[in-house]
Amino acid sequence: MKTLSYLLLISFFMTIFPLKISFSAYSENYSSIMSELGFLNKFSKNAGPPSNGGEQAFFSSRLSATNKNSCSSCHNPKSAWSAISPLSFAFNHINQRSTPSLFHSKEVDYLFWDGRAASLEAQVMEVIENGNEMDSSRIMAAKYALEPARKVPNYCNVSSQLAHKIQKIPNSELSSSKYKNIYNSFSLPEKNEIDKSFACVAHEISIFIRKIPYPDNIWSNAVSTNDFSAIESNNMALSGAKLFVGKAGCSVCHYGLYLSDGQFHNIGIGDIKNQDISDPGRFQALKEMEENPYNILANRFYPEYVKKIKFNISEESWGAFRTPSLLQVRLKSAYMHNGKFRNLYEVVHYYNTLSGSVIPPHHYTGVLKPLKLTSLEEKQLVEFLNTL
């Protein structure tokens, strides 16, 4: 029984972390096997994010014009770096989409559910100036960088002459809906300084996000300690892992260290009433990426982080959203891009039955098929997901 469990575990990691490994490696100890799979070399349980200006800014409400919201308001580390509420909520407005986890943000090329941001820098800048999120502005970011208590590097600061001007502006005038008239009153060189400071603050926050450590779970702990007893004692999770990479086919899209292919798929998730797929998702993002002002700003100041922003557009991208990471998925309060499902049992049951799925007539549906799992197998799959 132990040999079977070990082989299942190895098979699971070989599928999730697809690297070449010879059959003779099965006879080696587990540390060697996991090292060959690239697992041990990538993560250290003690290597948390460094204390820097980006970390401080991520958790600070001072970047918000109202001093009420921070990045962590929607990306809470206790909720898998996602929102505690089912849908992201800010300034008395419930957003159309849920808050995705930040775990694999450093691994994917395009951010947000629809991938409209071609870098973390662009994503952070858009959130700061989004009236339904931070409801702040680039002038507020430049003003924040000047505060003596902030750990933002000096190169993020505007000149002393411009600093004197913006420090006089009340925060109440620097919300996303009000700042533009003030911004447009500045000269072009002053605007350039403000834009540079804005992008710099966003870059510092992006550095912090890219350093979010890999979370502990029974799988990573087994690799770190070479102790597989926690896995051996959870037969339901082991069975679920086998289903995940086998019969259920979850690993077709959820693979790699962050259990996501980073790609965009339409999986038939309609609106709350299952009437249609009203959110165009990736289709609309592709139409707008090249003209997205935050992609343009990020490309101007941090081009090394910006990915391709010009694409051919196909109807196939309608209603497609990025595959989320499954790390700590048990801690999330809602699932799918619109928060439609409130627990993992609902998610697994949807994939199992495709009950309520909505597919546009023009969309390819070959990947989506009912899994025909038994009730026990659904529970096993959920138990595995709960261990990630």
mmCIF file with all atom_site columns, C-alpha atoms in Angstrom, residues 88-295:
data_model
loop_
_atom_site.group_PDB
_atom_site.id
_atom_site.type_symbol
_atom_site.label_atom_id
_atom_site.label_alt_id
_atom_site.label_comp_id
_atom_site.label_asym_id
_atom_site.label_entity_id
_atom_site.label_seq_id
_atom_site.pdbx_PDB_ins_code
_atom_site.Cartn_x
_atom_site.Cartn_y
_atom_site.Cartn_z
_atom_site.occupancy
_atom_site.B_iso_or_equiv
_atom_site.pdbx_formal_charge
_atom_site.auth_seq_id
_atom_site.auth_comp_id
_atom_site.auth_asym_id
_atom_site.auth_atom_id
_atom_site.pdbx_PDB_model_num
ATOM 1   C CA . SER A 1 88  ? -14.433 42.725 -4.606  1.00 0.00 ? 88  SER A CA 1
ATOM 2   C CA . PHE A 1 89  ? -15.993 45.698 -2.868  1.00 0.00 ? 89  PHE A CA 1
ATOM 3   C CA . ALA A 1 90  ? -14.894 49.302 -2.634  1.00 0.00 ? 90  ALA A CA 1
ATOM 4   C CA . PHE A 1 91  ? -16.503 52.666 -2.055  1.00 0.00 ? 91  PHE A CA 1
ATOM 5   C CA . ASN A 1 92  ? -20.038 51.306 -1.719  1.00 0.00 ? 92  ASN A CA 1
ATOM 6   C CA . HIS A 1 93  ? -19.743 49.590 -5.080  1.00 0.00 ? 93  HIS A CA 1
ATOM 7   C CA . ILE A 1 94  ? -19.760 45.835 -5.677  1.00 0.00 ? 94  ILE A CA 1
ATOM 8   C CA . ASN A 1 95  ? -17.584 44.976 -8.657  1.00 0.00 ? 95  ASN A CA 1
ATOM 9   C CA . GLN A 1 96  ? -18.700 42.640 -11.399 1.00 0.00 ? 96  GLN A CA 1
ATOM 10  C CA . ARG A 1 97  ? -15.795 40.287 -10.839 1.00 0.00 ? 97  ARG A CA 1
ATOM 11  C CA . SER A 1 98  ? -14.298 38.558 -7.838  1.00 0.00 ? 98  SER A CA 1
ATOM 12  C CA . THR A 1 99  ? -10.762 39.264 -6.635  1.00 0.00 ? 99  THR A CA 1
ATOM 13  C CA . PRO A 1 100 ? -8.170  36.810 -8.020  1.00 0.00 ? 100 PRO A CA 1
ATOM 14  C CA . SER A 1 101 ? -5.373  35.512 -5.834  1.00 0.00 ? 101 SER A CA 1
ATOM 15  C CA . LEU A 1 102 ? -1.931  37.105 -6.190  1.00 0.00 ? 102 LEU A CA 1
ATOM 16  C CA . PHE A 1 103 ? -0.022  33.868 -5.678  1.00 0.00 ? 103 PHE A CA 1
ATOM 17  C CA . HIS A 1 104 ? 1.151   33.351 -9.244  1.00 0.00 ? 104 HIS A CA 1
ATOM 18  C CA . SER A 1 105 ? 1.118   36.985 -10.375 1.00 0.00 ? 105 SER A CA 1
ATOM 19  C CA . LYS A 1 106 ? 4.863   36.859 -10.945 1.00 0.00 ? 106 LYS A CA 1
ATOM 20  C CA . GLU A 1 107 ? 4.443   33.799 -13.181 1.00 0.00 ? 107 GLU A CA 1
ATOM 21  C CA . VAL A 1 108 ? 1.749   35.032 -15.579 1.00 0.00 ? 108 VAL A CA 1
ATOM 22  C CA . ASP A 1 109 ? 2.191   37.490 -18.411 1.00 0.00 ? 109 ASP A CA 1
ATOM 23  C CA . TYR A 1 110 ? -1.197  39.171 -18.172 1.00 0.00 ? 110 TYR A CA 1
ATOM 24  C CA . LEU A 1 111 ? -3.027  40.397 -15.086 1.00 0.00 ? 111 LEU A CA 1
ATOM 25  C CA . PHE A 1 112 ? -6.682  40.748 -14.066 1.00 0.00 ? 112 PHE A CA 1
ATOM 26  C CA . TRP A 1 113 ? -9.238  38.054 -14.884 1.00 0.00 ? 113 TRP A CA 1
ATOM 27  C CA . ASP A 1 114 ? -9.305  39.224 -18.507 1.00 0.00 ? 114 ASP A CA 1
ATOM 28  C CA . GLY A 1 115 ? -5.550  39.807 -18.819 1.00 0.00 ? 115 GLY A CA 1
ATOM 29  C CA . ARG A 1 116 ? -5.838  43.430 -19.901 1.00 0.00 ? 116 ARG A CA 1
ATOM 30  C CA . ALA A 1 117 ? -2.715  44.473 -17.958 1.00 0.00 ? 117 ALA A CA 1
ATOM 31  C CA . ALA A 1 118 ? 0.504   43.409 -19.672 1.00 0.00 ? 118 ALA A CA 1
ATOM 32  C CA . SER A 1 119 ? 2.550   43.711 -16.465 1.00 0.00 ? 119 SER A CA 1
ATOM 33  C CA . LEU A 1 120 ? 2.120   43.933 -12.716 1.00 0.00 ? 120 LEU A CA 1
ATOM 34  C CA . GLU A 1 121 ? 3.123   47.573 -12.942 1.00 0.00 ? 121 GLU A CA 1
ATOM 35  C CA . ALA A 1 122 ? 0.211   48.300 -15.298 1.00 0.00 ? 122 ALA A CA 1
ATOM 36  C CA . GLN A 1 123 ? -2.165  46.343 -13.099 1.00 0.00 ? 123 GLN A CA 1
ATOM 37  C CA . VAL A 1 124 ? -1.178  48.235 -9.937  1.00 0.00 ? 124 VAL A CA 1
ATOM 38  C CA . MET A 1 125 ? -1.454  51.614 -11.649 1.00 0.00 ? 125 MET A CA 1
ATOM 39  C CA . GLU A 1 126 ? -4.933  50.830 -12.937 1.00 0.00 ? 126 GLU A CA 1
ATOM 40  C CA . VAL A 1 127 ? -6.123  49.685 -9.511  1.00 0.00 ? 127 VAL A CA 1
ATOM 41  C CA . ILE A 1 128 ? -4.857  52.901 -7.904  1.00 0.00 ? 128 ILE A CA 1
ATOM 42  C CA . GLU A 1 129 ? -6.810  55.061 -10.353 1.00 0.00 ? 129 GLU A CA 1
ATOM 43  C CA . ASN A 1 130 ? -9.891  52.844 -10.606 1.00 0.00 ? 130 ASN A CA 1
ATOM 44  C CA . GLY A 1 131 ? -12.852 54.602 -9.020  1.00 0.00 ? 131 GLY A CA 1
ATOM 45  C CA . ASN A 1 132 ? -14.297 51.262 -7.901  1.00 0.00 ? 132 ASN A CA 1
ATOM 46  C CA . GLU A 1 133 ? -11.060 50.120 -6.245  1.00 0.00 ? 133 GLU A CA 1
ATOM 47  C CA . MET A 1 134 ? -8.513  52.505 -4.721  1.00 0.00 ? 134 MET A CA 1
ATOM 48  C CA . ASP A 1 135 ? -10.276 55.587 -6.150  1.00 0.00 ? 135 ASP A CA 1
ATOM 49  C CA . SER A 1 136 ? -6.990  57.477 -6.062  1.00 0.00 ? 136 SER A CA 1
ATOM 50  C CA . SER A 1 137 ? -4.643  59.034 -8.600  1.00 0.00 ? 137 SER A CA 1
ATOM 51  C CA . ARG A 1 138 ? -1.101  59.359 -9.867  1.00 0.00 ? 138 ARG A CA 1
ATOM 52  C CA . ILE A 1 139 ? -0.756  62.701 -8.092  1.00 0.00 ? 139 ILE A CA 1
ATOM 53  C CA . MET A 1 140 ? -1.710  60.970 -4.838  1.00 0.00 ? 140 MET A CA 1
ATOM 54  C CA . ALA A 1 141 ? 0.927   58.313 -5.519  1.00 0.00 ? 141 ALA A CA 1
ATOM 55  C CA . ALA A 1 142 ? 3.563   61.009 -6.148  1.00 0.00 ? 142 ALA A CA 1
ATOM 56  C CA . LYS A 1 143 ? 2.470   62.776 -2.973  1.00 0.00 ? 143 LYS A CA 1
ATOM 57  C CA . TYR A 1 144 ? 2.634   59.505 -1.015  1.00 0.00 ? 144 TYR A CA 1
ATOM 58  C CA . ALA A 1 145 ? 6.220   58.892 -2.169  1.00 0.00 ? 145 ALA A CA 1
ATOM 59  C CA . LEU A 1 146 ? 7.274   62.234 -0.665  1.00 0.00 ? 146 LEU A CA 1
ATOM 60  C CA . GLU A 1 147 ? 6.109   61.406 2.857   1.00 0.00 ? 147 GLU A CA 1
ATOM 61  C CA . PRO A 1 148 ? 9.180   61.019 5.128   1.00 0.00 ? 148 PRO A CA 1
ATOM 62  C CA . ALA A 1 149 ? 7.837   57.877 6.814   1.00 0.00 ? 149 ALA A CA 1
ATOM 63  C CA . ARG A 1 150 ? 7.517   56.045 3.501   1.00 0.00 ? 150 ARG A CA 1
ATOM 64  C CA . LYS A 1 151 ? 10.258  53.629 2.500   1.00 0.00 ? 151 LYS A CA 1
ATOM 65  C CA . VAL A 1 152 ? 9.827   54.342 -1.202  1.00 0.00 ? 152 VAL A CA 1
ATOM 66  C CA . PRO A 1 153 ? 13.267  54.994 -2.791  1.00 0.00 ? 153 PRO A CA 1
ATOM 67  C CA . ASN A 1 154 ? 14.242  58.608 -3.376  1.00 0.00 ? 154 ASN A CA 1
ATOM 68  C CA . TYR A 1 155 ? 14.338  58.082 -7.132  1.00 0.00 ? 155 TYR A CA 1
ATOM 69  C CA . CYS A 1 156 ? 10.544  57.793 -7.020  1.00 0.00 ? 156 CYS A CA 1
ATOM 70  C CA . ASN A 1 157 ? 10.269  61.402 -5.834  1.00 0.00 ? 157 ASN A CA 1
ATOM 71  C CA . VAL A 1 158 ? 9.408   64.380 -7.980  1.00 0.00 ? 158 VAL A CA 1
ATOM 72  C CA . SER A 1 159 ? 11.603  67.497 -7.892  1.00 0.00 ? 159 SER A CA 1
ATOM 73  C CA . SER A 1 160 ? 11.461  69.746 -4.862  1.00 0.00 ? 160 SER A CA 1
ATOM 74  C CA . GLN A 1 161 ? 9.721   72.504 -6.824  1.00 0.00 ? 161 GLN A CA 1
ATOM 75  C CA . LEU A 1 162 ? 6.934   70.173 -8.003  1.00 0.00 ? 162 LEU A CA 1
ATOM 76  C CA . ALA A 1 163 ? 6.799   68.519 -4.584  1.00 0.00 ? 163 ALA A CA 1
ATOM 77  C CA . HIS A 1 164 ? 5.983   71.899 -3.046  1.00 0.00 ? 164 HIS A CA 1
ATOM 78  C CA . LYS A 1 165 ? 3.046   72.243 -5.442  1.00 0.00 ? 165 LYS A CA 1
ATOM 79  C CA . ILE A 1 166 ? 1.475   68.817 -4.985  1.00 0.00 ? 166 ILE A CA 1
ATOM 80  C CA . GLN A 1 167 ? 1.895   68.758 -1.219  1.00 0.00 ? 167 GLN A CA 1
ATOM 81  C CA . LYS A 1 168 ? -0.434  71.747 -1.041  1.00 0.00 ? 168 LYS A CA 1
ATOM 82  C CA . ILE A 1 169 ? -3.242  69.882 -2.825  1.00 0.00 ? 169 ILE A CA 1
ATOM 83  C CA . PRO A 1 170 ? -5.819  68.413 -0.390  1.00 0.00 ? 170 PRO A CA 1
ATOM 84  C CA . ASN A 1 171 ? -6.224  64.648 -0.655  1.00 0.00 ? 171 ASN A CA 1
ATOM 85  C CA . SER A 1 172 ? -9.943  65.173 -1.141  1.00 0.00 ? 172 SER A CA 1
ATOM 86  C CA . GLU A 1 173 ? -9.141  66.691 -4.549  1.00 0.00 ? 173 GLU A CA 1
ATOM 87  C CA . LEU A 1 174 ? -7.015  63.732 -5.653  1.00 0.00 ? 174 LEU A CA 1
ATOM 88  C CA . SER A 1 175 ? -9.635  61.041 -6.152  1.00 0.00 ? 175 SER A CA 1
ATOM 89  C CA . SER A 1 176 ? -9.889  59.326 -9.530  1.00 0.00 ? 176 SER A CA 1
ATOM 90  C CA . SER A 1 177 ? -12.861 61.480 -10.503 1.00 0.00 ? 177 SER A CA 1
ATOM 91  C CA . LYS A 1 178 ? -11.333 64.834 -9.507  1.00 0.00 ? 178 LYS A CA 1
ATOM 92  C CA . TYR A 1 179 ? -7.594  64.786 -10.124 1.00 0.00 ? 179 TYR A CA 1
ATOM 93  C CA . LYS A 1 180 ? -7.563  65.126 -13.927 1.00 0.00 ? 180 LYS A CA 1
ATOM 94  C CA . ASN A 1 181 ? -8.275  68.859 -14.029 1.00 0.00 ? 181 ASN A CA 1
ATOM 95  C CA . ILE A 1 182 ? -5.424  69.441 -11.587 1.00 0.00 ? 182 ILE A CA 1
ATOM 96  C CA . TYR A 1 183 ? -3.126  67.101 -13.501 1.00 0.00 ? 183 TYR A CA 1
ATOM 97  C CA . ASN A 1 184 ? -3.892  68.835 -16.787 1.00 0.00 ? 184 ASN A CA 1
ATOM 98  C CA . SER A 1 185 ? -2.971  72.186 -15.248 1.00 0.00 ? 185 SER A CA 1
ATOM 99  C CA . PHE A 1 186 ? 0.652   71.078 -14.884 1.00 0.00 ? 186 PHE A CA 1
ATOM 100 C CA . SER A 1 187 ? 3.236   71.582 -17.587 1.00 0.00 ? 187 SER A CA 1
ATOM 101 C CA . LEU A 1 188 ? 4.338   68.640 -19.727 1.00 0.00 ? 188 LEU A CA 1
ATOM 102 C CA . PRO A 1 189 ? 7.657   68.201 -17.822 1.00 0.00 ? 189 PRO A CA 1
ATOM 103 C CA . GLU A 1 190 ? 5.707   68.227 -14.540 1.00 0.00 ? 190 GLU A CA 1
ATOM 104 C CA . LYS A 1 191 ? 3.271   65.644 -15.863 1.00 0.00 ? 191 LYS A CA 1
ATOM 105 C CA . ASN A 1 192 ? 6.210   63.483 -16.862 1.00 0.00 ? 192 ASN A CA 1
ATOM 106 C CA . GLU A 1 193 ? 7.623   63.725 -13.337 1.00 0.00 ? 193 GLU A CA 1
ATOM 107 C CA . ILE A 1 194 ? 4.290   62.752 -11.827 1.00 0.00 ? 194 ILE A CA 1
ATOM 108 C CA . ASP A 1 195 ? 3.875   59.842 -14.235 1.00 0.00 ? 195 ASP A CA 1
ATOM 109 C CA . LYS A 1 196 ? 7.375   58.615 -13.436 1.00 0.00 ? 196 LYS A CA 1
ATOM 110 C CA . SER A 1 197 ? 6.737   58.774 -9.681  1.00 0.00 ? 197 SER A CA 1
ATOM 111 C CA . PHE A 1 198 ? 3.388   56.999 -10.150 1.00 0.00 ? 198 PHE A CA 1
ATOM 112 C CA . ALA A 1 199 ? 4.995   54.200 -12.163 1.00 0.00 ? 199 ALA A CA 1
ATOM 113 C CA . CYS A 1 200 ? 7.829   53.959 -9.635  1.00 0.00 ? 200 CYS A CA 1
ATOM 114 C CA . VAL A 1 201 ? 5.463   53.479 -6.699  1.00 0.00 ? 201 VAL A CA 1
ATOM 115 C CA . ALA A 1 202 ? 3.585   50.849 -8.719  1.00 0.00 ? 202 ALA A CA 1
ATOM 116 C CA . HIS A 1 203 ? 6.878   49.121 -9.486  1.00 0.00 ? 203 HIS A CA 1
ATOM 117 C CA . GLU A 1 204 ? 7.799   49.000 -5.785  1.00 0.00 ? 204 GLU A CA 1
ATOM 118 C CA . ILE A 1 205 ? 4.447   47.383 -5.004  1.00 0.00 ? 205 ILE A CA 1
ATOM 119 C CA . SER A 1 206 ? 5.009   44.962 -7.883  1.00 0.00 ? 206 SER A CA 1
ATOM 120 C CA . ILE A 1 207 ? 8.362   43.955 -6.405  1.00 0.00 ? 207 ILE A CA 1
ATOM 121 C CA . PHE A 1 208 ? 6.590   43.045 -3.192  1.00 0.00 ? 208 PHE A CA 1
ATOM 122 C CA . ILE A 1 209 ? 3.904   41.043 -5.015  1.00 0.00 ? 209 ILE A CA 1
ATOM 123 C CA . ARG A 1 210 ? 6.549   39.136 -6.977  1.00 0.00 ? 210 ARG A CA 1
ATOM 124 C CA . LYS A 1 211 ? 8.144   38.126 -3.667  1.00 0.00 ? 211 LYS A CA 1
ATOM 125 C CA . ILE A 1 212 ? 5.005   36.638 -2.104  1.00 0.00 ? 212 ILE A CA 1
ATOM 126 C CA . PRO A 1 213 ? 6.287   33.304 -0.785  1.00 0.00 ? 213 PRO A CA 1
ATOM 127 C CA . TYR A 1 214 ? 5.005   29.902 -1.808  1.00 0.00 ? 214 TYR A CA 1
ATOM 128 C CA . PRO A 1 215 ? 2.524   28.746 0.861   1.00 0.00 ? 215 PRO A CA 1
ATOM 129 C CA . ASP A 1 216 ? 2.985   25.793 3.153   1.00 0.00 ? 216 ASP A CA 1
ATOM 130 C CA . ASN A 1 217 ? 0.837   22.728 2.544   1.00 0.00 ? 217 ASN A CA 1
ATOM 131 C CA . ILE A 1 218 ? 1.227   19.008 3.117   1.00 0.00 ? 218 ILE A CA 1
ATOM 132 C CA . TRP A 1 219 ? 2.853   18.604 -0.280  1.00 0.00 ? 219 TRP A CA 1
ATOM 133 C CA . SER A 1 220 ? 5.478   21.339 0.037   1.00 0.00 ? 220 SER A CA 1
ATOM 134 C CA . ASN A 1 221 ? 6.101   20.382 3.682   1.00 0.00 ? 221 ASN A CA 1
ATOM 135 C CA . ALA A 1 222 ? 6.729   16.788 2.629   1.00 0.00 ? 222 ALA A CA 1
ATOM 136 C CA . VAL A 1 223 ? 9.332   17.996 0.168   1.00 0.00 ? 223 VAL A CA 1
ATOM 137 C CA . SER A 1 224 ? 10.972  20.278 2.724   1.00 0.00 ? 224 SER A CA 1
ATOM 138 C CA . THR A 1 225 ? 11.097  17.703 5.525   1.00 0.00 ? 225 THR A CA 1
ATOM 139 C CA . ASN A 1 226 ? 11.187  14.448 3.533   1.00 0.00 ? 226 ASN A CA 1
ATOM 140 C CA . ASP A 1 227 ? 8.314   13.359 5.777   1.00 0.00 ? 227 ASP A CA 1
ATOM 141 C CA . PHE A 1 228 ? 5.342   12.025 3.826   1.00 0.00 ? 228 PHE A CA 1
ATOM 142 C CA . SER A 1 229 ? 3.307   10.867 6.800   1.00 0.00 ? 229 SER A CA 1
ATOM 143 C CA . ALA A 1 230 ? 0.743   13.677 6.469   1.00 0.00 ? 230 ALA A CA 1
ATOM 144 C CA . ILE A 1 231 ? 0.078   12.625 2.879   1.00 0.00 ? 231 ILE A CA 1
ATOM 145 C CA . GLU A 1 232 ? 0.060   8.929  3.682   1.00 0.00 ? 232 GLU A CA 1
ATOM 146 C CA . SER A 1 233 ? -2.522  9.447  6.390   1.00 0.00 ? 233 SER A CA 1
ATOM 147 C CA . ASN A 1 234 ? -4.932  11.277 4.089   1.00 0.00 ? 234 ASN A CA 1
ATOM 148 C CA . ASN A 1 235 ? -6.275  8.618  1.759   1.00 0.00 ? 235 ASN A CA 1
ATOM 149 C CA . MET A 1 236 ? -9.093  10.882 0.560   1.00 0.00 ? 236 MET A CA 1
ATOM 150 C CA . ALA A 1 237 ? -6.609  13.545 -0.598  1.00 0.00 ? 237 ALA A CA 1
ATOM 151 C CA . LEU A 1 238 ? -4.402  10.941 -2.293  1.00 0.00 ? 238 LEU A CA 1
ATOM 152 C CA . SER A 1 239 ? -7.405  9.591  -4.151  1.00 0.00 ? 239 SER A CA 1
ATOM 153 C CA . GLY A 1 240 ? -8.351  13.133 -5.050  1.00 0.00 ? 240 GLY A CA 1
ATOM 154 C CA . ALA A 1 241 ? -4.844  13.792 -6.396  1.00 0.00 ? 241 ALA A CA 1
ATOM 155 C CA . LYS A 1 242 ? -5.139  10.756 -8.646  1.00 0.00 ? 242 LYS A CA 1
ATOM 156 C CA . LEU A 1 243 ? -8.509  12.016 -9.926  1.00 0.00 ? 243 LEU A CA 1
ATOM 157 C CA . PHE A 1 244 ? -7.058  15.490 -10.432 1.00 0.00 ? 244 PHE A CA 1
ATOM 158 C CA . VAL A 1 245 ? -4.426  14.271 -12.864 1.00 0.00 ? 245 VAL A CA 1
ATOM 159 C CA . GLY A 1 246 ? -6.495  11.402 -14.238 1.00 0.00 ? 246 GLY A CA 1
ATOM 160 C CA . LYS A 1 247 ? -10.208 10.890 -14.638 1.00 0.00 ? 247 LYS A CA 1
ATOM 161 C CA . ALA A 1 248 ? -11.242 14.455 -13.715 1.00 0.00 ? 248 ALA A CA 1
ATOM 162 C CA . GLY A 1 249 ? -8.669  16.013 -16.063 1.00 0.00 ? 249 GLY A CA 1
ATOM 163 C CA . CYS A 1 250 ? -8.153  19.085 -13.862 1.00 0.00 ? 250 CYS A CA 1
ATOM 164 C CA . SER A 1 251 ? -4.453  19.170 -14.684 1.00 0.00 ? 251 SER A CA 1
ATOM 165 C CA . VAL A 1 252 ? -5.201  19.958 -18.323 1.00 0.00 ? 252 VAL A CA 1
ATOM 166 C CA . CYS A 1 253 ? -5.458  23.604 -17.210 1.00 0.00 ? 253 CYS A CA 1
ATOM 167 C CA . HIS A 1 254 ? -4.267  23.487 -13.584 1.00 0.00 ? 254 HIS A CA 1
ATOM 168 C CA . TYR A 1 255 ? -0.635  22.440 -13.701 1.00 0.00 ? 255 TYR A CA 1
ATOM 169 C CA . GLY A 1 256 ? 2.775   23.741 -12.702 1.00 0.00 ? 256 GLY A CA 1
ATOM 170 C CA . LEU A 1 257 ? 3.946   24.981 -9.352  1.00 0.00 ? 257 LEU A CA 1
ATOM 171 C CA . TYR A 1 258 ? 1.018   27.387 -9.104  1.00 0.00 ? 258 TYR A CA 1
ATOM 172 C CA . LEU A 1 259 ? -1.521  24.961 -10.565 1.00 0.00 ? 259 LEU A CA 1
ATOM 173 C CA . SER A 1 260 ? -2.492  27.218 -13.439 1.00 0.00 ? 260 SER A CA 1
ATOM 174 C CA . ASP A 1 261 ? -1.629  27.349 -17.123 1.00 0.00 ? 261 ASP A CA 1
ATOM 175 C CA . GLY A 1 262 ? -1.966  31.149 -16.995 1.00 0.00 ? 262 GLY A CA 1
ATOM 176 C CA . GLN A 1 263 ? -4.180  30.999 -20.082 1.00 0.00 ? 263 GLN A CA 1
ATOM 177 C CA . PHE A 1 264 ? -7.735  32.168 -20.780 1.00 0.00 ? 264 PHE A CA 1
ATOM 178 C CA . HIS A 1 265 ? -10.686 29.830 -21.202 1.00 0.00 ? 265 HIS A CA 1
ATOM 179 C CA . ASN A 1 266 ? -14.442 30.013 -21.569 1.00 0.00 ? 266 ASN A CA 1
ATOM 180 C CA . ILE A 1 267 ? -15.763 27.282 -19.273 1.00 0.00 ? 267 ILE A CA 1
ATOM 181 C CA . GLY A 1 268 ? -19.420 28.141 -19.657 1.00 0.00 ? 268 GLY A CA 1
ATOM 182 C CA . ILE A 1 269 ? -19.850 30.226 -16.528 1.00 0.00 ? 269 ILE A CA 1
ATOM 183 C CA . GLY A 1 270 ? -22.833 32.423 -17.283 1.00 0.00 ? 270 GLY A CA 1
ATOM 184 C CA . ASP A 1 271 ? -24.273 35.214 -15.201 1.00 0.00 ? 271 ASP A CA 1
ATOM 185 C CA . ILE A 1 272 ? -25.791 34.462 -11.803 1.00 0.00 ? 272 ILE A CA 1
ATOM 186 C CA . LYS A 1 273 ? -29.091 33.456 -13.422 1.00 0.00 ? 273 LYS A CA 1
ATOM 187 C CA . ASN A 1 274 ? -27.435 31.233 -16.075 1.00 0.00 ? 274 ASN A CA 1
ATOM 188 C CA . GLN A 1 275 ? -29.025 33.326 -18.802 1.00 0.00 ? 275 GLN A CA 1
ATOM 189 C CA . ASP A 1 276 ? -25.979 34.214 -20.843 1.00 0.00 ? 276 ASP A CA 1
ATOM 190 C CA . ILE A 1 277 ? -22.304 35.112 -20.785 1.00 0.00 ? 277 ILE A CA 1
ATOM 191 C CA . SER A 1 278 ? -22.694 38.849 -20.603 1.00 0.00 ? 278 SER A CA 1
ATOM 192 C CA . ASP A 1 279 ? -19.107 39.613 -19.560 1.00 0.00 ? 279 ASP A CA 1
ATOM 193 C CA . PRO A 1 280 ? -16.928 39.523 -22.718 1.00 0.00 ? 280 PRO A CA 1
ATOM 194 C CA . GLY A 1 281 ? -13.768 38.912 -20.670 1.00 0.00 ? 281 GLY A CA 1
ATOM 195 C CA . ARG A 1 282 ? -10.637 38.358 -22.741 1.00 0.00 ? 282 ARG A CA 1
ATOM 196 C CA . PHE A 1 283 ? -12.368 39.445 -25.981 1.00 0.00 ? 283 PHE A CA 1
ATOM 197 C CA . GLN A 1 284 ? -12.802 43.014 -24.772 1.00 0.00 ? 284 GLN A CA 1
ATOM 198 C CA . ALA A 1 285 ? -9.370  43.086 -23.148 1.00 0.00 ? 285 ALA A CA 1
ATOM 199 C CA . LEU A 1 286 ? -7.660  42.141 -26.401 1.00 0.00 ? 286 LEU A CA 1
ATOM 200 C CA . LYS A 1 287 ? -9.451  44.965 -28.204 1.00 0.00 ? 287 LYS A CA 1
ATOM 201 C CA . GLU A 1 288 ? -8.223  47.536 -25.702 1.00 0.00 ? 288 GLU A CA 1
ATOM 202 C CA . MET A 1 289 ? -4.777  46.352 -24.587 1.00 0.00 ? 289 MET A CA 1
ATOM 203 C CA . GLU A 1 290 ? -2.764  48.312 -27.123 1.00 0.00 ? 290 GLU A CA 1
ATOM 204 C CA . GLU A 1 291 ? -4.449  51.584 -26.130 1.00 0.00 ? 291 GLU A CA 1
ATOM 205 C CA . ASN A 1 292 ? -4.575  50.792 -22.405 1.00 0.00 ? 292 ASN A CA 1
ATOM 206 C CA . PRO A 1 293 ? -2.941  53.886 -20.822 1.00 0.00 ? 293 PRO A CA 1
ATOM 207 C CA . TYR A 1 294 ? -1.424  51.836 -18.004 1.00 0.00 ? 294 TYR A CA 1
ATOM 208 C CA . ASN A 1 295 ? 0.225   49.404 -20.417 1.00 0.00 ? 295 ASN A CA 1
#
